[in-house]
C-alpha positions as a Python dict, from the first residue, in 0.01 Angstrom:
ca = {
    (1, 'M'): (0, 0, 0),
    (2, 'S'): (115, 350, -68),
    (3, 'E'): (195, 584, 217),
    (4, 'K'): (89, 944, 186),
    (5, 'I'): (316, 1155, -34),
    (6, 'I'): (243, 1525, -68),
    (7, 'S'): (333, 1711, -386),
    (8, 'T'): (621, 1958, -369),
    (9, 'K'): (776, 2177, -637),
    (10, 'D'): (1041, 1909, -687),
    (11, 'N'): (815, 1604, -724),
    (12, 'L'): (513, 1753, -904),
    (13, 'Q'): (354, 1509, -1148),
    (14, 'I'): (312, 1736, -1450),
    (15, 'L'): (92, 1598, -1728),
    (16, 'H'): (96, 1902, -1958),
    (17, 'E'): (257, 2244, -1946),
    (18, 'D'): (262, 2541, -2183),
    (19, 'N'): (252, 2920, -2158),
    (20, 'H'): (-120, 2927, -2076),
    (21, 'I'): (-203, 2618, -1872),
    (22, 'I'): (-44, 2357, -1649),
    (23, 'V'): (-204, 2021, -1572),
    (24, 'I'): (-107, 1823, -1263),
    (25, 'N'): (-170, 1465, -1149),
    (26, 'K'): (-286, 1532, -793),
    (27, 'R'): (-181, 1301, -510),
    (28, 'V'): (-403, 1187, -223),
    (29, 'G'): (-280, 1436, 36),
    (30, 'D'): (-287, 1741, -191),
    (31, 'I'): (-546, 2007, -136),
    (32, 'V'): (-620, 2207, -451),
    (33, 'Q'): (-705, 2538, -287),
    (34, 'G'): (-639, 2675, 62),
    (35, 'D'): (-898, 2588, 329),
    (36, 'K'): (-941, 2599, 706),
    (37, 'T'): (-676, 2330, 762),
    (38, 'G'): (-411, 2587, 673),
    (39, 'D'): (-220, 2321, 478),
    (40, 'K'): (-26, 2443, 177),
    (41, 'P'): (-249, 2407, -130),
    (42, 'L'): (-140, 2255, -460),
    (43, 'S'): (-191, 2597, -625),
    (44, 'D'): (91, 2740, -409),
    (45, 'V'): (317, 2444, -488),
    (46, 'V'): (263, 2494, -861),
    (47, 'K'): (338, 2867, -825),
    (48, 'E'): (668, 2783, -653),
    (49, 'Y'): (753, 2541, -933),
    (50, 'I'): (681, 2801, -1206),
    (51, 'K'): (867, 3075, -1022),
    (52, 'E'): (1177, 2859, -990),
    (53, 'K'): (1168, 2699, -1336),
    (54, 'Y'): (1117, 3024, -1528),
    (55, 'N'): (1307, 3242, -1283),
    (56, 'K'): (1008, 3476, -1248),
    (57, 'P'): (1040, 3786, -1033),
    (58, 'G'): (746, 3890, -813),
    (59, 'D'): (417, 3707, -782),
    (60, 'V'): (328, 3425, -1019),
    (61, 'F'): (-24, 3429, -1163),
    (62, 'L'): (-208, 3098, -1129),
    (63, 'G'): (-583, 3054, -1163),
    (64, 'V'): (-770, 2766, -1001),
    (65, 'V'): (-1021, 2641, -1256),
    (66, 'H'): (-1179, 2344, -1073),
    (67, 'R'): (-1118, 2128, -768),
    (68, 'L'): (-1085, 1767, -670),
    (69, 'D'): (-1177, 1642, -324),
    (70, 'R'): (-873, 1604, -103),
    (71, 'P'): (-881, 1221, -82),
    (72, 'T'): (-921, 1193, -461),
    (73, 'T'): (-634, 1169, -711),
    (74, 'G'): (-593, 1265, -1074),
    (75, 'I'): (-614, 1554, -1319),
    (76, 'V'): (-623, 1914, -1202),
    (77, 'I'): (-585, 2198, -1450),
    (78, 'F'): (-457, 2546, -1358),
    (79, 'A'): (-450, 2858, -1574),
    (80, 'R'): (-123, 3046, -1612),
    (81, 'T'): (-278, 3358, -1765),
    (82, 'S'): (-597, 3551, -1689),
    (83, 'K'): (-713, 3501, -2048),
    (84, 'A'): (-682, 3124, -2013),
    (85, 'L'): (-858, 3136, -1675),
    (86, 'T'): (-1160, 3324, -1811),
    (87, 'R'): (-1199, 3084, -2102),
    (88, 'L'): (-1146, 2771, -1894),
    (89, 'N'): (-1397, 2890, -1633),
    (90, 'E'): (-1648, 2935, -1914),
    (91, 'M'): (-1575, 2589, -2057),
    (92, 'F'): (-1616, 2419, -1719),
    (93, 'S'): (-1937, 2604, -1633),
    (94, 'Q'): (-2084, 2530, -1977),
    (95, 'R'): (-1978, 2163, -1943),
    (96, 'E'): (-1770, 2181, -2259),
    (97, 'T'): (-1509, 1948, -2114),
    (98, 'K'): (-1530, 1570, -2096),
    (99, 'K'): (-1421, 1419, -1765),
    (100, 'T'): (-1373, 1050, -1703),
    (101, 'Y'): (-1309, 902, -1359),
    (102, 'W'): (-1209, 559, -1237),
    (103, 'A'): (-1342, 426, -907),
    (104, 'V'): (-1292, 104, -712),
    (105, 'V'): (-1599, -18, -521),
    (106, 'K'): (-1657, -321, -302),
    (107, 'N'): (-2001, -432, -412),
    (108, 'Q'): (-2112, -524, -761),
    (109, 'P'): (-2328, -247, -910),
    (110, 'P'): (-2687, -344, -998),
    (111, 'K'): (-2606, -323, -1371),
    (112, 'T'): (-2292, -363, -1583),
    (113, 'E'): (-2349, -11, -1708),
    (114, 'D'): (-2611, 249, -1626),
    (115, 'I'): (-2700, 616, -1606),
    (116, 'L'): (-2759, 740, -1252),
    (117, 'I'): (-2982, 1039, -1187),
    (118, 'H'): (-3026, 1169, -834),
    (119, 'F'): (-3104, 1493, -656),
    (120, 'L'): (-2819, 1586, -426),
    (121, 'K'): (-2869, 1784, -112),
    (122, 'R'): (-2560, 1922, 55),
    (123, 'N'): (-2511, 1912, 431),
    (124, 'P'): (-2255, 2182, 517),
    (125, 'K'): (-2232, 2063, 881),
    (126, 'N'): (-2055, 1738, 796),
    (127, 'N'): (-1954, 1836, 440),
    (128, 'T'): (-2146, 1559, 264),
    (129, 'S'): (-2413, 1538, -3),
    (130, 'K'): (-2709, 1302, 19),
    (131, 'A'): (-2848, 1151, -300),
    (132, 'H'): (-3230, 1140, -328),
    (133, 'L'): (-3426, 969, -603),
    (134, 'K'): (-3683, 1250, -608),
    (135, 'E'): (-3633, 1623, -590),
    (136, 'V'): (-3622, 1760, -235),
    (137, 'P'): (-3595, 2125, -124),
    (138, 'E'): (-3254, 2281, -202),
    (139, 'S'): (-3140, 1975, -397),
    (140, 'K'): (-2959, 1984, -732),
    (141, 'K'): (-3001, 1734, -1012),
    (142, 'A'): (-2695, 1513, -1062),
    (143, 'S'): (-2631, 1279, -1352),
    (144, 'L'): (-2349, 1042, -1449),
    (145, 'D'): (-2299, 719, -1636),
    (146, 'Y'): (-2083, 427, -1526),
    (147, 'K'): (-1968, 92, -1658),
    (148, 'I'): (-1776, -192, -1495),
    (149, 'I'): (-1432, -208, -1657),
    (150, 'K'): (-1281, -487, -1449),
    (151, 'K'): (-1375, -736, -1179),
    (152, 'L'): (-1093, -760, -926),
    (153, 'D'): (-1055, -1022, -652),
    (154, 'N'): (-1263, -835, -396),
    (155, 'Y'): (-1366, -521, -582),
    (156, 'Y'): (-1508, -380, -902),
    (157, 'A'): (-1340, -112, -1109),
    (158, 'L'): (-1577, 137, -1269),
    (159, 'E'): (-1533, 402, -1537),
    (160, 'I'): (-1752, 706, -1479),
    (161, 'N'): (-1845, 1001, -1698),
    (162, 'L'): (-1988, 1306, -1528),
    (163, 'H'): (-2278, 1493, -1689),
    (164, 'T'): (-2305, 1746, -1405),
    (165, 'G'): (-2053, 1873, -1152),
    (166, 'R'): (-2201, 1853, -804),
    (167, 'H'): (-2042, 1844, -458),
    (168, 'H'): (-1918, 1488, -386),
    (169, 'Q'): (-2132, 1372, -677),
    (170, 'I'): (-1964, 1043, -767),
    (171, 'R'): (-1911, 952, -402),
    (172, 'S'): (-2274, 1008, -299),
    (173, 'Q'): (-2432, 863, -615),
    (174, 'L'): (-2230, 540, -599),
    (175, 'S'): (-2302, 512, -227),
    (176, 'A'): (-2675, 550, -306),
    (177, 'I'): (-2668, 237, -525),
    (178, 'G'): (-2489, 40, -252),
    (179, 'C'): (-2139, 80, -398),
    (180, 'P'): (-1936, 310, -172),
    (181, 'I'): (-1585, 381, -298),
    (182, 'K'): (-1298, 192, -133),
    (183, 'G'): (-1169, 392, 165),
    (184, 'D'): (-1460, 640, 166),
    (185, 'L'): (-1577, 629, 528),
    (186, 'K'): (-1794, 938, 475),
    (187, 'Y'): (-2009, 750, 227),
    (188, 'G'): (-2035, 412, 389),
    (189, 'F'): (-1718, 217, 320),
    (190, 'D'): (-1621, 12, 626),
    (191, 'R'): (-1253, 103, 662),
    (192, 'S'): (-1014, 373, 557),
    (193, 'N'): (-719, 338, 320),
    (194, 'P'): (-372, 352, 484),
    (195, 'D'): (-293, 682, 309),
    (196, 'G'): (-626, 839, 406),
    (197, 'G'): (-732, 859, 42),
    (198, 'I'): (-1017, 699, -148),
    (199, 'H'): (-1004, 494, -467),
    (200, 'L'): (-1143, 766, -693),
    (201, 'H'): (-918, 895, -970),
    (202, 'A'): (-978, 1172, -1225),
    (203, 'R'): (-844, 962, -1511),
    (204, 'K'): (-905, 1156, -1830),
    (205, 'L'): (-987, 1509, -1943),
    (206, 'I'): (-1068, 1619, -2296),
    (207, 'F'): (-1096, 1993, -2361),
    (208, 'T'): (-1024, 2263, -2616),
    (209, 'H'): (-710, 2462, -2538),
    (210, 'P'): (-827, 2807, -2419),
    (211, 'V'): (-583, 2993, -2644),
    (212, 'T'): (-457, 2771, -2928),
    (213, 'K'): (-802, 2606, -2970),
    (214, 'E'): (-649, 2263, -3029),
    (215, 'L'): (-824, 1961, -2878),
    (216, 'I'): (-627, 1826, -2584),
    (217, 'E'): (-670, 1485, -2429),
    (218, 'I'): (-491, 1413, -2102),
    (219, 'T'): (-473, 1082, -1915),
    (220, 'A'): (-341, 1065, -1559),
    (221, 'P'): (-148, 754, -1450),
    (222, 'V'): (-308, 581, -1152),
    (223, 'P'): (-150, 602, -805),
    (224, 'N'): (116, 346, -723),
    (225, 'D'): (-79, 87, -527),
    (226, 'T'): (-157, -278, -595),
    (227, 'I'): (-528, -238, -656),
    (228, 'W'): (-491, 53, -900),
    (229, 'K'): (-205, -121, -1078),
    (230, 'S'): (-417, -433, -1130),
    (231, 'I'): (-664, -230, -1342),
}
């Protein structure tokens, strides 16, 4: 099993880098943006890396476009210019990007592949979202599709495409069909992973480059642990 490694400017897993954007493969312990823990966010680490690599004086501009939950791994994209940030923000809010995730769950899903539609209601007290089959007050519609890509010894590996981007969407929707993600105590898995992460990985992102307009497809290698490697 992998122990927790935090990203630093010297060990960043860079998947793509140009003058306008930088794409990182986030590790389990990384937090994308600063929060109440006071831990150094990935955005600051990337700034340090850029400052050192390009010998930049003064402050480095870096825009946070989207987030991944702390225990999740995989693709995070940052904007290196304000122009790229504006356009990426637009693309993400208009759902013009295609995101694919991999998840490892303990129980076999009801179907080999399916579309899940729920109404998610967020509970800020314990920072979770509950998936309801019918609309409830203050809930937001959430939709994704999944398919089983591999049966492992004790688990099932799923590939998931998001149609909406809700708080803890994959975690709560999979939990609602009786398939909590490995290590995800918040959503009903029975024990935590040694590194405190969960087996949810932002595997692939397809988007149009905000400046050059070329189509970019990025795939993030899975974390170095036996279960991921067996997929």
